[in-house]
Tab-separated table of C-alpha atoms in Angstrom:
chain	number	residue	atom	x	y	z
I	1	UNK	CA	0.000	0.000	0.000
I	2	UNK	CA	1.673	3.227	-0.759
I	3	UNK	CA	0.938	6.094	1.399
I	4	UNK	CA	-1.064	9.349	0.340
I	5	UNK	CA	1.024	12.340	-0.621
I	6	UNK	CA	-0.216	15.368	1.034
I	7	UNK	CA	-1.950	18.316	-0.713
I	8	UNK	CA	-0.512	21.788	0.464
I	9	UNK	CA	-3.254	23.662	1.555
I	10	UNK	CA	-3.325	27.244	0.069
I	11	UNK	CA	-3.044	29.716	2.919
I	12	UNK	CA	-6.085	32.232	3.339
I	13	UNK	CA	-5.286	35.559	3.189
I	14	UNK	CA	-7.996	37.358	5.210
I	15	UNK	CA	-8.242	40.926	4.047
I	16	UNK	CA	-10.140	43.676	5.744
I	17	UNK	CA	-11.052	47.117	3.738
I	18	UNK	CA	-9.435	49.434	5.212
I	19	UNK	CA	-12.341	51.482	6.637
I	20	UNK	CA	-13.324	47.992	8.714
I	21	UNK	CA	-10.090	47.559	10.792
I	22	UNK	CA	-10.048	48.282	14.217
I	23	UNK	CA	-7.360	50.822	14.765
I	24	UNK	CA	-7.168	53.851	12.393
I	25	UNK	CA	-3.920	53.087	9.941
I	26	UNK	CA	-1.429	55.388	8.964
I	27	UNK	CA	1.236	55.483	5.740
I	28	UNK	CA	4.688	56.091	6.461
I	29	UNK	CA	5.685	59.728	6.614
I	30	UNK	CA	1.779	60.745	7.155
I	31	UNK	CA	1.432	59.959	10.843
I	32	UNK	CA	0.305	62.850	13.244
I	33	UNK	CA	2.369	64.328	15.571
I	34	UNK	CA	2.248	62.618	18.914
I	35	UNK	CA	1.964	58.766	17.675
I	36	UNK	CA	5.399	57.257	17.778
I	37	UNK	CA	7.129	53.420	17.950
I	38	UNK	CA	8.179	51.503	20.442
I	39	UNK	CA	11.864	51.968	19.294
I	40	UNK	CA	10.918	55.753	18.995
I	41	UNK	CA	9.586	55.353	22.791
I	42	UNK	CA	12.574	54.304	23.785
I	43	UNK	CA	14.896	56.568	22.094
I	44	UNK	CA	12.951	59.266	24.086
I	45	UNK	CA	13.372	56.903	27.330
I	46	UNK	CA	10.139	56.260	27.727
I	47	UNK	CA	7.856	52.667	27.623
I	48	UNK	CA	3.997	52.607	26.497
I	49	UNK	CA	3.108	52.201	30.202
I	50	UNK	CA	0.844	49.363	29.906
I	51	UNK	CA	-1.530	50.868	26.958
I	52	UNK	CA	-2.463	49.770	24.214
I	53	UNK	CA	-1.492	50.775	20.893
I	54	UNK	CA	-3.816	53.604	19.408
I	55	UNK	CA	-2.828	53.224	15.616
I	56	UNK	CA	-0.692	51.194	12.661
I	57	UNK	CA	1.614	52.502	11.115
I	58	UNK	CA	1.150	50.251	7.149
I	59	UNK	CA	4.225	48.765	5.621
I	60	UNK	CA	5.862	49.993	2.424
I	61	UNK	CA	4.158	47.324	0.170
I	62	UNK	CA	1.009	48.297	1.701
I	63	UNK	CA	1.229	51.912	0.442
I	64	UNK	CA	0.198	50.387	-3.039
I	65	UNK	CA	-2.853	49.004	-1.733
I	66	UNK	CA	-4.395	52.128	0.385
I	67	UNK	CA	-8.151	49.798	-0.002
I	68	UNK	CA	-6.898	47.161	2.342
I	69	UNK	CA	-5.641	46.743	5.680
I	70	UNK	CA	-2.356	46.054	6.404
I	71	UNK	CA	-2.089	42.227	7.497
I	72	UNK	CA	2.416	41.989	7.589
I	73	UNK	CA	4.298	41.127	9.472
I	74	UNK	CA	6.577	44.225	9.198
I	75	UNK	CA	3.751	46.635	10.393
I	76	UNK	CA	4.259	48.938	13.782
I	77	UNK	CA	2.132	49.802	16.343
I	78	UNK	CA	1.939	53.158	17.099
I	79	UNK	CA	1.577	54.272	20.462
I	80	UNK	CA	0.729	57.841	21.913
I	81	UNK	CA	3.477	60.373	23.604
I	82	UNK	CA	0.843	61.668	26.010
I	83	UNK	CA	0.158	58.305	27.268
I	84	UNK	CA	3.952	56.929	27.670
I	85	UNK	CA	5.491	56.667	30.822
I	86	UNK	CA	9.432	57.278	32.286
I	87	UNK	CA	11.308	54.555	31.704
I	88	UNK	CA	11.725	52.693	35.194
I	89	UNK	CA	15.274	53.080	36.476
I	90	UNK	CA	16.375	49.282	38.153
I	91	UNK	CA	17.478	49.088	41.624
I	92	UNK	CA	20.661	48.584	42.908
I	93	UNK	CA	19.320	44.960	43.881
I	94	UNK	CA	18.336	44.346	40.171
I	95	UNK	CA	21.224	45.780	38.926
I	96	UNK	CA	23.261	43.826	41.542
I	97	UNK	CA	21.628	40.080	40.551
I	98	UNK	CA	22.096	41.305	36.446
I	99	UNK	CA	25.970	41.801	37.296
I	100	UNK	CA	26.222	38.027	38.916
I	101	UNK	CA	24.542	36.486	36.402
I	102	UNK	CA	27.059	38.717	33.498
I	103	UNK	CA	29.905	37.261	35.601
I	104	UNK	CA	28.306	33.621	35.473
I	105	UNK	CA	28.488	34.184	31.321
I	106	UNK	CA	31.489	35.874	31.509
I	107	UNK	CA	33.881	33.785	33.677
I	108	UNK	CA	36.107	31.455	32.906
I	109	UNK	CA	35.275	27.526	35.293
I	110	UNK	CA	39.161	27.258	34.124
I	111	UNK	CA	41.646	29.712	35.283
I	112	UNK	CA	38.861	32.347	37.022
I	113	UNK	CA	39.310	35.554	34.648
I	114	UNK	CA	35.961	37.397	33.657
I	115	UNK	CA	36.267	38.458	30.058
I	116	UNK	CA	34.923	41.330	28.492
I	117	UNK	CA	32.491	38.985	26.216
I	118	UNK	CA	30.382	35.924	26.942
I	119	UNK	CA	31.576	32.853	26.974
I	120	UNK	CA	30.893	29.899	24.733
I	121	UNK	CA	28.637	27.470	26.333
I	122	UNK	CA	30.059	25.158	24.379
I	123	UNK	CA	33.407	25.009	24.867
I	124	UNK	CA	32.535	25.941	28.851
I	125	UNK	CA	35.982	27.934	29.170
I	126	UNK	CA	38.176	29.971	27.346
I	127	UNK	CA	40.197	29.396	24.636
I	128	UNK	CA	43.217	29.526	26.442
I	129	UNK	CA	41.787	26.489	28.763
I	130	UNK	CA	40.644	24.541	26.069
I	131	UNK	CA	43.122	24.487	23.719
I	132	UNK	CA	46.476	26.504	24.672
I	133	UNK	CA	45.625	29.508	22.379
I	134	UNK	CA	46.532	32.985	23.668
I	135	UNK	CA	44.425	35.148	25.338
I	136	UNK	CA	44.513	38.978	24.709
I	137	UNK	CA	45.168	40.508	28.305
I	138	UNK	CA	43.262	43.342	27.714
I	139	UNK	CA	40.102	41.032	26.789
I	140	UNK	CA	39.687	40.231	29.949
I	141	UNK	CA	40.069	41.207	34.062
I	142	UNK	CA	42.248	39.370	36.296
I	143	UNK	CA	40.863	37.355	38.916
I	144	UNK	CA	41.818	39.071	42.574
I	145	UNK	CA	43.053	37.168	45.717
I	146	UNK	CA	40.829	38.853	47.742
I	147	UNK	CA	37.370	36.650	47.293
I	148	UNK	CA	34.428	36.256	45.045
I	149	UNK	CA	33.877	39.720	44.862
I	150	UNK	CA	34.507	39.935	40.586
I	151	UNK	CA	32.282	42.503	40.462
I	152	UNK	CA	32.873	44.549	36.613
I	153	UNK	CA	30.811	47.610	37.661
């Protein structure tokens, strides 16, 4: 018996007009002033604050089509500058467990020295450790006598 070869299914493009989607949409260089991205946000330091988007801003194919909604992946939300909130600053606690966990990347189980980089989790040491090449001294900090203090910051 000789098994059943598949049919592709054709995928369904569900289009919208334009005057049916749910948030108003907006070509690129014709949004109103106030309605930026979330990369724009955060050039400004600032996050959404928990809203919701209030617009989209259409992708460049989509400008041919100004009848349909933009569906793409490469679309942006737009959120509004009156809404956005401060970016929140982390505490010295949070700041303190991201630097231990950096040093867990960047330190070598070999010799001890915390590089400037991340490690490979492959290899699990340097290169130095695993297989006798040289290590730029200024890629990396020496380990101190003192403890386990190996604090970069």
């Amino acid at each position: 018996m000789m098994a059943r070869t598949r049919r592709k299914r054709r995928r369904e493009i569900k289009r919208l007009p334009r005057t049916d989607a749910t948030l108003p949409e907006y070509d690129r260089r014709a949004v109103p002033q106030g309605l930026v991205t979330r990369r724009q946000l955060r050039e400004m330091n600032r996050s959404p604050g928990g809203h919701a988007p209030v617009a989209v801003l259409r992708c460049k194919g989509c400008s041919y089509r100004p009848q349909w909604s933009c569906i793409h992946p490469t679309r942006a939300w737009l959120y509004s500058v009156d809404l956005a909130k401060p970016k929140r600053t982390p505490t010295l606690a949070q700041e303190w467990a991201l630097d231990r966990a950096m040093a867990a990347r960047q330190t070598c189980s070999g010799c001890g020295r915390r590089f400037h980089n991340c490690l490979s989790k492959k290899l699990g040491c340097c290169l130095e450790c695993f297989d006798g090449t040289p290590v730029d001294p200024s890629s990396y900090i020496a380990p101190t006598a003192s403890g386990p203090h190996r604090l970069a910051a």
